[in-house]
XYZ file of C-alpha atoms in Angstrom:
701
model
C -29.978 205.600 169.862
C -27.589 203.406 168.080
C -28.393 200.561 170.479
C -32.008 201.003 169.965
C -31.851 200.833 166.062
C -29.552 197.874 166.502
C -31.917 195.945 168.610
C -35.017 197.097 166.374
C -33.051 195.742 163.199
C -32.356 192.378 164.883
C -36.019 191.961 165.637
C -36.993 192.743 162.050
C -34.553 190.078 160.881
C -35.747 187.554 163.190
C -39.177 188.389 161.988
C -38.035 187.741 158.581
C -36.887 184.344 159.653
C -39.993 183.539 161.163
C -42.148 184.638 158.153
C -40.061 182.610 155.794
C -40.362 179.565 158.106
C -44.068 179.718 158.585
C -45.292 180.691 155.234
C -42.789 179.085 152.782
C -41.414 176.379 155.076
C -37.816 177.930 154.180
C -35.154 176.433 156.555
C -31.913 178.237 157.225
C -29.401 176.886 154.976
C -26.186 178.262 153.397
C -27.856 179.056 150.216
C -30.879 180.892 151.921
C -28.448 182.884 153.869
C -27.017 184.375 150.686
C -30.114 184.470 148.391
C -32.855 184.967 150.715
C -34.822 182.233 149.010
C -34.177 183.339 145.454
C -37.823 184.708 144.927
C -37.732 188.129 146.698
C -40.309 190.406 145.275
C -39.446 193.433 143.034
C -40.702 195.956 145.808
C -38.068 194.587 148.272
C -35.569 194.652 145.584
C -36.482 198.497 145.060
C -36.237 199.135 148.620
C -32.642 197.265 149.021
C -31.087 199.032 145.889
C -32.402 202.347 147.515
C -30.839 201.733 150.846
C -27.492 199.984 149.703
C -26.814 202.999 147.504
C -27.645 205.630 149.980
C -24.419 206.860 151.639
C -23.142 209.747 153.413
C -22.382 211.448 150.084
C -25.996 210.679 148.823
C -27.455 212.447 151.954
C -24.958 215.024 152.895
C -22.787 215.595 149.908
C -25.585 215.997 147.288
C -26.923 219.150 148.938
C -23.544 220.710 148.590
C -23.639 220.085 144.973
C -26.291 222.722 144.685
C -23.961 225.276 146.021
C -20.994 224.030 144.081
C -22.619 223.600 140.765
C -25.939 225.492 140.847
C -29.345 223.838 140.677
C -28.295 221.285 138.270
C -25.823 220.007 140.674
C -27.985 217.735 142.382
C -29.545 216.772 139.237
C -26.313 215.666 137.729
C -25.174 214.004 140.921
C -28.394 211.755 140.769
C -28.448 211.045 137.193
C -24.665 210.359 137.176
C -24.887 207.986 140.067
C -28.345 206.460 139.349
C -28.249 205.541 135.679
C -25.967 202.604 136.432
C -28.434 201.072 138.526
C -30.906 201.404 135.782
C -28.533 199.914 133.144
C -27.671 197.145 135.781
C -31.127 195.680 134.970
C -29.573 194.437 131.718
C -26.588 192.643 133.269
C -29.188 191.335 136.131
C -31.377 189.768 133.533
C -28.513 188.179 131.646
C -26.718 186.733 134.712
C -29.945 185.494 136.213
C -30.837 183.479 132.952
C -27.410 182.239 132.268
C -26.594 181.194 135.927
C -29.769 180.918 138.004
C -28.203 178.957 140.641
C -25.280 181.136 141.214
C -24.957 182.849 144.616
C -22.045 185.336 143.419
C -21.316 186.619 139.804
C -17.829 185.271 140.440
C -19.256 181.635 140.346
C -20.364 182.349 136.866
C -16.921 183.784 135.908
C -15.017 180.722 137.488
C -17.054 178.101 135.478
C -17.065 180.099 132.290
C -13.515 181.652 132.112
C -11.409 179.506 134.443
C -9.399 179.977 137.502
C -7.015 182.727 136.387
C -9.921 185.094 135.328
C -11.731 184.185 138.509
C -8.795 185.100 140.806
C -8.353 188.303 138.997
C -11.990 189.345 139.465
C -11.905 188.201 143.131
C -9.237 190.933 143.543
C -11.149 193.550 141.812
C -14.479 192.797 143.638
C -12.828 192.616 147.195
C -10.884 195.832 146.534
C -14.241 197.416 145.398
C -16.176 196.280 148.402
C -13.343 197.381 150.769
C -13.305 200.780 149.156
C -17.079 201.147 149.404
C -17.316 199.810 152.999
C -14.257 201.868 154.179
C -15.657 205.035 152.615
C -19.057 204.546 154.114
C -17.758 204.044 157.694
C -15.100 206.767 157.470
C -17.732 209.386 156.108
C -20.113 208.121 158.872
C -17.540 208.401 161.561
C -16.594 211.868 160.378
C -20.310 212.960 160.213
C -21.115 211.693 163.601
C -18.098 213.341 165.037
C -19.123 216.583 163.525
C -22.654 216.404 164.816
C -21.901 214.853 168.399
C -19.107 216.753 170.032
C -16.335 215.074 171.875
C -17.115 211.502 170.522
C -13.903 209.524 170.234
C -13.435 207.941 166.708
C -12.864 204.517 168.192
C -16.036 204.621 170.073
C -18.045 205.655 166.975
C -16.362 202.851 165.010
C -17.487 200.203 167.541
C -21.099 201.748 167.611
C -21.197 201.474 163.715
C -19.946 197.791 163.847
C -22.594 196.882 166.446
C -25.254 198.529 164.221
C -24.356 196.674 161.132
C -23.334 193.374 162.560
C -26.113 192.603 164.959
C -29.096 192.065 162.428
C -26.679 190.839 159.529
C -25.703 187.812 161.650
C -29.194 187.235 162.715
C -31.048 187.367 159.433
C -28.619 186.978 156.531
C -29.444 188.534 153.080
C -33.088 187.984 153.527
C -33.022 189.938 156.809
C -31.271 192.882 155.130
C -34.168 193.173 152.709
C -36.780 193.695 155.404
C -34.655 196.062 157.380
C -33.976 197.845 154.280
C -37.632 198.239 153.654
C -38.120 199.591 157.120
C -35.160 202.044 156.580
C -36.809 203.088 153.342
C -40.122 204.104 155.092
C -38.112 205.957 157.766
C -35.965 207.754 155.150
C -38.911 208.928 153.002
C -40.888 210.085 156.007
C -37.933 212.359 157.083
C -37.578 213.672 153.597
C -41.270 214.543 153.680
C -40.929 216.181 156.933
C -38.239 218.274 155.575
C -40.298 219.281 152.348
C -43.391 219.948 154.371
C -41.333 222.356 156.514
C -39.895 224.137 153.571
C -42.783 224.368 151.018
C -45.889 223.938 152.960
C -45.454 224.874 156.609
C -42.048 226.649 157.444
C -41.218 228.160 160.681
C -42.677 231.481 161.440
C -39.182 233.124 160.637
C -39.555 231.955 157.032
C -43.299 231.969 156.664
C -44.576 233.336 153.132
C -40.918 232.957 151.880
C -39.981 229.495 151.093
C -43.819 228.396 150.745
C -44.257 231.376 148.231
C -42.583 230.179 144.954
C -42.490 233.716 143.317
C -40.851 235.159 146.622
C -38.641 232.221 146.739
C -37.484 232.584 143.123
C -36.930 236.445 143.546
C -34.705 235.778 146.601
C -32.481 233.269 144.638
C -32.586 235.364 141.494
C -31.344 238.427 143.427
C -28.605 236.350 145.211
C -25.079 237.518 144.418
C -23.738 234.073 145.428
C -22.295 232.116 142.664
C -21.764 228.273 142.627
C -18.363 227.648 144.031
C -16.941 225.328 141.351
C -18.680 226.186 138.265
C -18.793 229.926 139.030
C -22.331 230.300 137.708
C -25.808 231.580 138.861
C -27.324 229.320 141.346
C -30.452 229.095 138.940
C -28.221 228.102 135.843
C -28.549 224.807 134.313
C -26.017 223.233 131.927
C -22.975 225.250 131.924
C -19.733 223.440 130.626
C -18.414 222.679 134.215
C -21.929 221.394 135.142
C -21.765 219.085 132.064
C -18.416 217.939 132.793
C -19.386 217.098 136.547
C -22.311 215.042 135.113
C -20.159 213.062 132.606
C -17.352 212.682 135.352
C -20.073 211.182 137.810
C -21.447 208.915 134.995
C -18.253 207.108 134.450
C -17.182 207.124 137.991
C -19.980 205.143 139.387
C -19.939 202.444 136.907
C -17.046 200.652 138.432
C -18.411 201.044 142.065
C -21.736 199.437 140.706
C -20.845 196.503 138.433
C -17.792 195.323 140.609
C -19.656 195.419 143.726
C -21.011 192.212 144.769
C -23.476 194.004 147.005
C -25.261 194.950 143.791
C -25.334 191.608 142.467
C -27.088 190.409 145.552
C -30.316 191.808 144.437
C -30.087 189.805 141.220
C -29.225 186.547 143.273
C -32.122 186.953 145.521
C -34.781 187.463 142.609
C -36.106 185.955 139.699
C -35.256 187.726 136.217
C -38.500 189.726 135.984
C -38.355 191.002 139.615
C -34.679 191.961 139.228
C -35.459 193.974 136.017
C -38.152 195.863 137.739
C -36.365 196.164 140.998
C -33.190 197.884 139.421
C -34.886 200.168 137.014
C -37.476 201.435 139.464
C -34.641 201.344 142.216
C -32.476 203.491 140.141
C -35.224 206.172 139.878
C -36.083 205.961 143.421
C -32.547 206.554 144.547
C -32.246 209.660 142.382
C -35.272 211.167 144.187
C -33.047 211.564 147.229
C -30.609 213.859 145.651
C -33.445 215.555 143.083
C -35.833 216.014 145.893
C -34.212 216.364 149.132
C -30.833 217.771 148.111
C -32.284 220.296 145.497
C -34.643 221.611 148.234
C -32.091 221.880 151.071
C -29.405 223.528 148.901
C -31.807 226.123 147.665
C -33.201 226.841 150.978
C -29.588 227.311 152.310
C -28.818 229.741 149.455
C -32.087 231.613 150.300
C -31.129 231.866 154.161
C -27.559 233.279 153.111
C -29.206 235.729 150.806
C -31.440 237.088 153.368
C -28.873 237.348 156.022
C -26.304 238.842 153.526
C -23.603 236.725 154.850
C -22.166 233.065 154.388
C -23.350 230.795 157.124
C -20.758 228.121 156.247
C -17.216 228.215 154.753
C -16.336 226.504 151.447
C -14.512 223.885 153.485
C -17.647 223.253 155.642
C -19.927 223.038 152.676
C -17.411 220.470 151.277
C -17.720 218.315 154.338
C -21.542 218.269 153.793
C -22.759 220.604 156.676
C -25.417 222.064 154.631
C -28.236 219.619 155.390
C -27.348 219.758 159.075
C -27.484 223.497 159.275
C -30.851 223.836 157.201
C -32.356 221.018 159.480
C -31.380 222.802 162.649
C -32.683 226.038 161.375
C -36.153 224.729 160.101
C -36.520 222.236 162.894
C -34.525 223.198 165.751
C -32.799 220.691 167.839
C -35.087 217.833 166.581
C -33.506 218.682 162.993
C -29.960 217.311 164.353
C -31.563 214.142 165.629
C -33.242 213.547 162.368
C -29.862 214.027 160.419
C -28.320 211.601 162.956
C -31.061 209.056 162.311
C -30.571 209.439 158.455
C -26.840 208.679 158.720
C -27.449 205.580 160.895
C -30.066 204.402 158.546
C -27.691 204.828 155.473
C -24.925 202.963 157.545
C -26.978 200.005 158.451
C -28.306 198.897 154.946
C -25.274 199.877 152.960
C -22.811 198.465 155.630
C -24.836 195.235 156.060
C -24.851 194.723 152.189
C -20.995 194.985 152.104
C -20.597 192.431 154.924
C -22.746 189.906 153.063
C -21.204 190.654 149.720
C -17.705 190.220 151.134
C -18.751 186.983 153.109
C -20.286 185.554 150.001
C -17.199 185.952 148.064
C -15.148 184.499 150.761
C -17.406 181.381 151.138
C -18.392 180.535 147.568
C -15.413 181.871 145.651
C -12.400 181.215 147.949
C -13.253 178.757 150.527
C -15.564 176.298 148.924
C -13.540 176.062 145.620
C -9.948 176.553 146.640
C -9.606 175.541 150.390
C -12.329 173.086 151.278
C -14.246 171.762 148.504
C -16.593 168.824 148.826
C -14.560 166.705 146.280
C -11.083 167.983 145.127
C -10.260 168.442 141.753
C -13.805 167.362 140.434
C -14.493 168.745 136.944
C -17.502 171.072 136.562
C -19.343 168.423 134.379
C -19.368 165.730 136.926
C -21.782 165.301 139.979
C -20.795 165.770 143.580
C -22.704 163.177 144.992
C -22.128 160.194 142.716
C -18.938 161.388 140.828
C -20.532 160.464 137.547
C -20.939 162.576 134.345
C -23.923 164.895 133.851
C -26.226 163.864 131.290
C -26.246 167.114 129.044
C -22.486 167.096 128.923
C -21.503 163.693 127.581
C -23.087 161.119 125.448
C -22.355 157.832 127.737
C -23.930 154.779 128.705
C -26.867 155.425 130.886
C -25.081 153.405 133.719
C -22.129 156.072 133.599
C -24.565 159.055 133.865
C -25.684 160.806 137.060
C -29.052 159.670 138.277
C -29.042 161.350 141.671
C -32.599 162.482 142.692
C -33.098 165.850 144.397
C -33.492 165.965 148.308
C -37.168 167.059 147.832
C -38.001 163.665 146.162
C -35.753 161.585 148.427
C -37.746 159.158 150.828
C -34.757 158.642 153.137
C -34.404 162.491 153.452
C -37.899 162.886 154.365
C -37.777 160.387 157.177
C -34.308 162.090 158.321
C -36.156 165.453 158.411
C -39.257 164.140 160.151
C -36.990 162.573 162.825
C -35.229 165.689 163.377
C -38.232 167.862 163.542
C -39.544 165.540 166.142
C -36.378 165.812 167.998
C -36.376 169.510 168.157
C -39.999 169.613 169.320
C -38.819 167.196 172.255
C -36.261 169.908 173.096
C -33.173 167.785 172.275
C -30.001 169.612 171.765
C -28.312 166.843 169.890
C -30.359 165.923 166.736
C -30.372 162.385 165.028
C -27.606 161.944 162.554
C -28.526 161.920 158.700
C -29.070 158.276 157.454
C -29.639 159.025 153.798
C -26.659 157.381 151.889
C -26.665 159.553 149.100
C -27.096 162.878 150.580
C -26.024 162.841 154.289
C -22.331 163.914 153.478
C -23.293 166.766 151.433
C -25.708 167.959 154.123
C -23.155 167.923 156.783
C -20.574 169.707 154.301
C -23.364 172.399 153.934
C -23.744 172.708 157.558
C -20.310 173.331 158.265
C -20.116 175.814 155.373
C -22.911 177.729 157.084
C -21.031 177.840 160.468
C -18.266 178.940 158.486
C -20.219 181.725 156.551
C -21.587 182.970 159.998
C -18.075 183.400 161.191
C -17.179 185.285 158.164
C -20.012 187.624 158.897
C -18.820 188.095 162.409
C -15.150 188.564 161.676
C -15.930 191.011 158.697
C -18.082 193.164 161.033
C -15.665 193.237 163.872
C -12.727 193.923 161.537
C -14.313 197.253 160.575
C -13.108 198.761 164.055
C -9.305 197.979 163.726
C -9.371 199.240 160.144
C -11.582 202.262 160.157
C -10.372 203.696 163.609
C -6.658 203.713 162.175
C -7.690 205.269 158.861
C -9.611 207.927 160.602
C -6.914 208.797 163.159
C -4.202 208.764 160.333
C -6.443 211.137 158.203
C -6.811 213.374 160.975
C -3.233 213.355 162.216
C -1.796 214.094 158.528
C -4.782 216.141 157.374
C -5.466 213.592 154.627
C -8.855 213.710 152.733
C -9.789 210.073 152.477
C -12.644 210.862 150.128
C -10.098 212.060 147.595
C -8.141 208.657 147.960
C -11.477 206.824 147.314
C -12.305 208.941 144.217
C -8.675 208.126 142.931
C -9.374 204.417 143.403
C -12.243 204.553 140.959
C -9.648 205.101 138.251
C -8.189 201.580 139.084
C -11.620 199.953 139.135
C -12.691 201.387 135.843
C -10.551 199.022 134.187
C -12.458 196.002 135.586
C -16.063 196.705 134.968
C -16.047 196.869 131.114
C -14.338 193.408 130.764
C -16.854 192.155 133.597
C -19.827 193.446 131.291
C -18.349 191.914 128.274
C -17.937 188.470 129.906
C -21.648 188.389 130.671
C -23.184 190.297 127.434
C -20.755 188.913 124.642
C -20.661 184.968 123.999
C -17.427 185.256 122.183
C -15.455 186.665 125.149
C -12.393 184.791 125.901
C -10.405 184.295 129.301
C -7.157 185.811 127.634
C -9.006 188.696 126.299
C -10.670 189.483 129.801
C -7.180 189.229 131.474
C -5.222 191.327 128.738
C -8.229 193.859 128.908
C -8.217 194.490 132.501
C -4.477 194.732 132.847
C -3.903 196.973 129.901
C -6.887 199.223 131.212
C -5.462 199.481 134.377
C -2.045 200.523 133.110
C -3.559 203.045 130.550
C -5.900 204.337 133.005
C -3.285 205.159 135.722
C -0.825 206.563 133.117
C -3.647 208.928 131.792
C -4.423 209.987 135.200
C -0.890 210.693 136.105
C -0.038 212.570 132.868
C -3.047 214.831 133.202
C -1.884 215.745 136.803
C 1.583 216.404 135.602
C 0.462 218.531 132.659
C -2.070 220.477 134.756
C 0.212 221.666 137.413
C 3.590 221.642 139.345
C 2.448 220.973 142.904
C 1.124 217.567 143.015
C -1.155 217.252 146.202
C -3.719 214.777 147.208
C -6.562 217.318 146.453
C -5.073 218.055 143.175
C -4.618 214.369 142.169
C -8.394 213.879 142.809
C -9.382 216.983 140.594
C -12.302 216.112 138.358
C -10.377 216.443 134.799
C -7.597 214.069 135.828
C -10.073 211.644 137.342
C -12.329 211.747 134.252
C -9.395 211.226 131.773
C -8.263 208.342 133.834
C -11.585 206.687 133.896
C -12.396 207.034 130.309
C -8.966 205.901 129.307
C -9.177 202.874 131.610
C -12.656 201.731 130.382
C -11.955 202.316 126.532
C -8.580 200.527 126.592
C -9.938 197.654 128.580
C -12.895 197.342 126.133
C -10.946 197.502 123.000
C -8.202 195.151 124.272
C -10.706 192.667 125.386
C -12.493 192.301 122.212
C -9.324 192.395 119.891
C -7.715 189.623 122.087
C -10.765 187.525 122.327
C -11.322 187.777 118.435
C -7.663 186.595 118.097
C -8.098 183.652 120.499
C -11.456 182.856 119.174
C -10.734 179.368 117.863
C -8.174 178.473 120.463
C -9.956 178.303 123.935
C -13.165 178.494 125.650
C -15.018 176.457 123.119
C -17.664 175.016 125.226
C -21.015 176.812 125.199
C -21.905 178.763 128.282
C -25.514 177.073 128.330
C -23.612 173.769 129.090
C -21.802 175.028 131.838
C -23.274 178.146 133.950
C -26.685 176.453 134.298
C -24.928 173.558 136.017
C -24.031 176.011 138.936
C -26.278 174.013 141.182
C -26.883 172.940 144.780
C -27.675 169.022 144.424
C -29.913 169.210 147.712
C -31.876 172.080 146.605
C -31.440 172.778 142.978
C -32.614 176.129 141.601
C -35.025 174.471 139.369
C -37.235 174.031 142.373
C -37.968 177.850 142.248
C -38.850 177.660 138.742
C -41.385 174.655 138.854
C -44.308 176.798 137.509
C -42.255 178.296 134.773
C -40.720 175.352 133.368
C -43.124 172.523 134.554
C -40.216 170.866 136.428
C -42.120 169.679 139.528
C -42.277 166.143 138.266
C -38.601 165.798 137.714
C -37.010 163.834 140.351
C -33.444 164.035 139.286
C -31.779 167.325 140.382
C -29.909 167.501 137.261
C -32.996 167.737 134.872
C -32.647 171.233 133.868
C -34.302 173.144 131.065
C -32.330 174.234 127.991
C -30.928 177.748 128.036
C -33.065 178.573 124.952
C -36.190 177.565 126.865
C -35.222 179.884 129.710
C -34.706 182.891 127.325
C -37.789 182.131 125.174
C -39.743 182.221 128.467
C -38.475 185.525 129.713
C -38.242 187.230 126.111
C -40.614 190.043 127.072
C -38.499 190.879 130.067
C -35.214 190.712 128.132
C -36.598 193.272 125.785
C -37.740 195.367 128.664
C -34.431 195.239 130.361
C -32.761 196.652 127.139
C -35.300 199.026 125.866
C -36.342 200.611 129.334
C -32.832 201.872 130.268
C -32.082 203.160 126.994
C -35.018 205.266 126.766
C -34.489 206.548 130.332
C -31.009 207.288 129.639
C -31.942 209.303 126.542
C -34.411 211.271 128.456
C -32.224 212.008 131.618
C -28.933 212.412 130.010
C -29.924 214.538 126.740
C -33.641 215.466 126.712
C -33.971 216.948 130.148
C -30.610 218.769 130.468
C -30.886 220.272 126.981
C -34.409 221.453 127.439
C -33.510 223.068 130.695
C -30.274 224.452 129.647
C -30.022 228.197 130.704
C -27.712 230.603 132.489
C -30.656 231.382 134.764
C -34.051 229.860 135.099
C -37.231 231.874 134.785
C -39.930 231.909 137.460
C -42.137 229.422 135.466
C -39.240 227.022 134.747
C -38.133 227.232 138.466
C -41.824 226.534 139.586
C -42.060 223.692 137.209
C -38.726 222.255 138.364
C -39.555 222.214 141.952
C -43.024 220.709 141.343
C -41.085 218.057 139.429
C -38.660 217.324 142.339
C -41.738 216.937 144.766
C -43.526 214.815 142.327
C -40.516 212.694 141.741
C -40.288 212.071 145.445
C -43.950 211.108 145.796
C -43.549 208.586 142.987
C -40.626 207.145 144.885
C -42.467 206.825 148.140
C -45.337 205.078 146.568
C -42.651 202.569 144.957
C -40.528 201.947 147.928
C -43.219 201.984 150.648
C -46.547 200.852 149.292
C -45.394 198.284 146.460
C -43.471 196.027 148.933
C -46.196 195.911 151.277
C -48.988 195.258 148.655
C -46.707 192.362 147.202
C -45.907 190.858 150.466
C -49.679 190.852 151.292
C -50.489 189.182 147.919
C -47.827 186.531 148.515
C -49.152 185.681 152.117
C -52.629 185.485 150.391
C -51.468 183.158 147.707
C -49.562 180.813 150.021
C -52.629 180.536 152.241
C -54.701 179.581 149.319
C -52.066 177.182 148.185
C -52.063 175.367 151.557
C -55.907 175.149 151.798
C -55.768 173.459 148.330
């Protein structure tokens, strides 16, 4: 099954390459590998956001939340983990309008705040990506070993590496979008199969039980089973411990969102408007998995135990996420287990590949290219890499001393080179003619070498998962360590970085020293807050106790508050001493002289007549053009947050739902799932068809 999925994903990735080549004449370059052309539709961004964020915890753990916190458990998990994606639309817009040519957010940090801040955030981002990647693979290995008996951890690790690496190497970031779309279709098809077999056509054993809302409610209402952690009725909504769980989740997920280069890839691959739509709707779609699937499965499990008058699983097994497999097997038989296995593999494919691309992009664009093998060493940011002359918008110099390099698209010598190489390929020659264009040839070769290096990065990053995950799993099994708790604790350390990162993008007065001091002080304060809470709470300090909700919440909140306060205070103090250059004169110049980012915005800024690659629109022009989307990116997330974090939980707060409230809530979860299906299945398809149609019309003209 793993091999079949891997092969199918490779064909989908190859199909993406063919589509891009035939429709848009998009060659495989270093930049296209990591930005998918830079014009990805909002529908594909939605699918990618969904699949990137769907992990083992989303699928298996969220169902357990219903048993641990009651019917609101899955809701708080969804909102606590999804609201960050909706707020991320704000950062995506700001990043894309300030640095349209950047392939990583860290490129923006480097040109704006210098080497020291850049290196610090490289450490944060790589640590975050490692934790997400390791957590995903460890949980996936554990889940597969629980479902498939006698499967060795090292063998399952190799299977997962094969599943992730194959299509990532073949298709790059663009290929992952199309595979994510395919995975999203399969994911929601399986979710609807579950909901159909629960609420519409259950097995004969449960006929007129789960599909009869009144009878189903009476079973749950009569259940003596209390939520494991909140100690409340399973139909309660909004007890103090449930609120604490929601708040803890809210702060915990921010670090793993904003410091994850995988999340920024959606912004890199799209224009500002598509990014805003993609992240807002993508967050709502992701919530539907927990609210739709997990709520249904958790309640069905509670109904099954009430009818049998005995617990089917122990508390440890519930914590391991076995609720969904048990319900699937009970409702669908043996095929239910295969469905769960497919869900796990689909989650690993998309999330794993996004982490591989994220880590590789950081290594290429933020480590290898600037510090190890730059095209021109020690070249200031405001000088052209091709002619080594100053850029026009930075210095008022004589015209002869300013960069006058044309872009590759307007270069006649480059056109001749390209035609000769195309002809050589058609003739079946393995060795293509050398580039002859004096201005661009060296940089073309340099980009090709970087592309080779990037491909090796993807391969090595994928292969490295086996010797890393296998020992981690073996050590955890040997010493009975809960690796999930270790990853939860790591969130305290990461939370010291996400607030300064946000400030660096959203606040024009942020200073390098403020960001450095903010991150360091937040890290120290958060760690101390977490440790002090553990010591005050109890005498026996164990790993499970160290990851308890109260200690982690205090550590997270302390970390982010101190980092924010120190960043602002220190930045204000150094306001007149450093970082005087306006960001609009810097980050817009993160640009590839061969294929400048302005080529993707020729319609918006009427730049198709510009021959020089450095003829850029002003920052004020960019902001003015996308003003409506700026307002949307700020207003819509605020409204959604108000509704989901305050209005809904306050209106539903109760120690036990009535029959009517229960019926309305179940209908809401099903409707939410239907909305998500339309957004993630139909919208991308319609947009892709429209793009093909427009491209064909354009070619005829």
